Amino acid sequence: MIALGKEVIEELIMNLKDAGCDEELITKCIKKYNNDDLKMLIKSLQCHRCCLLDKLHEEQKKIDCLDYLIYMLKKQMKED
């Protein structure tokens, strides 16, 4: 590990927490980093990113439904 390893690990942990990673994933990522398994670390992060993106799309669908409902209700108000 490089001389600044401790700071790198702390920064990695902070970034993982900010990205919504749970403790289990953080522990796995730190182990992969410490073992110089950066390829698998990147794969794990990409997987977590995909999960977050799926959740984002689900929430976007809900917002779209609300937008449509609001649009229809406003349209109905104008017709009355």
PDB file of C-alpha atoms in Angstrom:
ATOM      1  CA  MET A   1       0.000   0.000   0.000  1.00  0.00           C
ATOM      2  CA  ILE A   2       1.200   3.569  -0.644  1.00  0.00           C
ATOM      3  CA  ALA A   3       2.364   5.899   2.135  1.00  0.00           C
ATOM      4  CA  LEU A   4      -0.896   7.846   2.069  1.00  0.00           C
ATOM      5  CA  GLY A   5      -2.873   4.615   2.337  1.00  0.00           C
ATOM      6  CA  LYS A   6      -4.755   5.633   5.476  1.00  0.00           C
ATOM      7  CA  GLU A   7      -5.971   8.881   3.923  1.00  0.00           C
ATOM      8  CA  VAL A   8      -6.902   7.059   0.731  1.00  0.00           C
ATOM      9  CA  ILE A   9      -8.922   4.501   2.714  1.00  0.00           C
ATOM     10  CA  GLU A  10     -10.661   7.251   4.702  1.00  0.00           C
ATOM     11  CA  GLU A  11     -11.515   9.103   1.500  1.00  0.00           C
ATOM     12  CA  LEU A  12     -12.739   5.879  -0.095  1.00  0.00           C
ATOM     13  CA  ILE A  13     -14.981   5.161   2.901  1.00  0.00           C
ATOM     14  CA  MET A  14     -16.367   8.699   2.859  1.00  0.00           C
ATOM     15  CA  ASN A  15     -17.123   8.483  -0.864  1.00  0.00           C
ATOM     16  CA  LEU A  16     -18.770   5.081  -0.482  1.00  0.00           C
ATOM     17  CA  LYS A  17     -20.970   6.387   2.354  1.00  0.00           C
ATOM     18  CA  ASP A  18     -21.876   9.452   0.287  1.00  0.00           C
ATOM     19  CA  ALA A  19     -22.831   7.091  -2.551  1.00  0.00           C
ATOM     20  CA  GLY A  20     -25.286   5.293  -0.270  1.00  0.00           C
ATOM     21  CA  CYS A  21     -23.254   2.115   0.199  1.00  0.00           C
ATOM     22  CA  ASP A  22     -24.106   0.030   3.245  1.00  0.00           C
ATOM     23  CA  GLU A  23     -21.472  -1.183   5.715  1.00  0.00           C
ATOM     24  CA  GLU A  24     -21.290  -4.617   4.088  1.00  0.00           C
ATOM     25  CA  LEU A  25     -20.491  -3.172   0.669  1.00  0.00           C
ATOM     26  CA  ILE A  26     -18.027  -0.701   2.168  1.00  0.00           C
ATOM     27  CA  THR A  27     -16.187  -3.534   3.929  1.00  0.00           C
ATOM     28  CA  LYS A  28     -16.038  -5.571   0.717  1.00  0.00           C
ATOM     29  CA  CYS A  29     -14.755  -2.578  -1.249  1.00  0.00           C
ATOM     30  CA  ILE A  30     -12.039  -1.830   1.312  1.00  0.00           C
ATOM     31  CA  LYS A  31     -10.904  -5.460   1.212  1.00  0.00           C
ATOM     32  CA  LYS A  32     -10.751  -5.362  -2.580  1.00  0.00           C
ATOM     33  CA  TYR A  33      -8.783  -2.120  -2.460  1.00  0.00           C
ATOM     34  CA  ASN A  34      -6.358  -3.471   0.144  1.00  0.00           C
ATOM     35  CA  ASN A  35      -5.857  -6.631  -1.932  1.00  0.00           C
ATOM     36  CA  ASP A  36      -5.127  -4.526  -5.027  1.00  0.00           C
ATOM     37  CA  ASP A  37      -8.166  -6.074  -6.702  1.00  0.00           C
ATOM     38  CA  LEU A  38      -9.161  -2.822  -8.380  1.00  0.00           C
ATOM     39  CA  LYS A  39     -10.857  -4.601 -11.269  1.00  0.00           C
ATOM     40  CA  MET A  40     -13.341  -6.280  -8.898  1.00  0.00           C
ATOM     41  CA  LEU A  41     -13.695  -3.078  -6.877  1.00  0.00           C
ATOM     42  CA  ILE A  42     -14.706  -1.211 -10.016  1.00  0.00           C
ATOM     43  CA  LYS A  43     -17.116  -4.009 -10.919  1.00  0.00           C
ATOM     44  CA  SER A  44     -18.755  -3.771  -7.475  1.00  0.00           C
ATOM     45  CA  LEU A  45     -19.064  -0.002  -7.781  1.00  0.00           C
ATOM     46  CA  GLN A  46     -20.571  -0.292 -11.250  1.00  0.00           C
ATOM     47  CA  CYS A  47     -23.094  -2.793  -9.903  1.00  0.00           C
ATOM     48  CA  HIS A  48     -24.062  -0.428  -7.077  1.00  0.00           C
ATOM     49  CA  ARG A  49     -24.359   2.388  -9.620  1.00  0.00           C
ATOM     50  CA  CYS A  50     -26.764   0.296 -11.701  1.00  0.00           C
ATOM     51  CA  CYS A  51     -28.908  -0.376  -8.634  1.00  0.00           C
ATOM     52  CA  LEU A  52     -29.047   3.327  -7.839  1.00  0.00           C
ATOM     53  CA  LEU A  53     -29.943   4.128 -11.432  1.00  0.00           C
ATOM     54  CA  ASP A  54     -32.779   1.569 -11.368  1.00  0.00           C
ATOM     55  CA  LYS A  55     -34.157   3.195  -8.204  1.00  0.00           C
ATOM     56  CA  LEU A  56     -33.885   6.602  -9.836  1.00  0.00           C
ATOM     57  CA  HIS A  57     -35.871   5.409 -12.847  1.00  0.00           C
ATOM     58  CA  GLU A  58     -38.563   3.931 -10.582  1.00  0.00           C
ATOM     59  CA  GLU A  59     -38.909   7.251  -8.769  1.00  0.00           C
ATOM     60  CA  GLN A  60     -38.978   9.137 -12.082  1.00  0.00           C
ATOM     61  CA  LYS A  61     -41.941   7.007 -13.198  1.00  0.00           C
ATOM     62  CA  LYS A  62     -43.805   8.002 -10.027  1.00  0.00           C
ATOM     63  CA  ILE A  63     -43.067  11.671 -10.676  1.00  0.00           C
ATOM     64  CA  ASP A  64     -44.276  11.295 -14.267  1.00  0.00           C
ATOM     65  CA  CYS A  65     -47.547   9.791 -13.010  1.00  0.00           C
ATOM     66  CA  LEU A  66     -48.050  12.691 -10.621  1.00  0.00           C
ATOM     67  CA  ASP A  67     -47.259  15.213 -13.339  1.00  0.00           C
ATOM     68  CA  TYR A  68     -49.854  13.611 -15.598  1.00  0.00           C
ATOM     69  CA  LEU A  69     -52.464  13.589 -12.821  1.00  0.00           C
ATOM     70  CA  ILE A  70     -51.804  17.262 -12.068  1.00  0.00           C
ATOM     71  CA  TYR A  71     -52.035  18.090 -15.775  1.00  0.00           C
ATOM     72  CA  MET A  72     -55.375  16.282 -16.114  1.00  0.00           C
ATOM     73  CA  LEU A  73     -56.820  17.939 -13.011  1.00  0.00           C
ATOM     74  CA  LYS A  74     -55.786  21.407 -14.205  1.00  0.00           C
ATOM     75  CA  LYS A  75     -57.296  20.652 -17.593  1.00  0.00           C
ATOM     76  CA  GLN A  76     -60.537  19.575 -15.916  1.00  0.00           C
ATOM     77  CA  MET A  77     -60.607  22.798 -13.862  1.00  0.00           C
ATOM     78  CA  LYS A  78     -60.389  24.902 -17.025  1.00  0.00           C
ATOM     79  CA  GLU A  79     -63.245  22.980 -18.646  1.00  0.00           C
ATOM     80  CA  ASP A  80     -65.587  23.516 -15.688  1.00  0.00           C
TER      81      ASP A  80
END
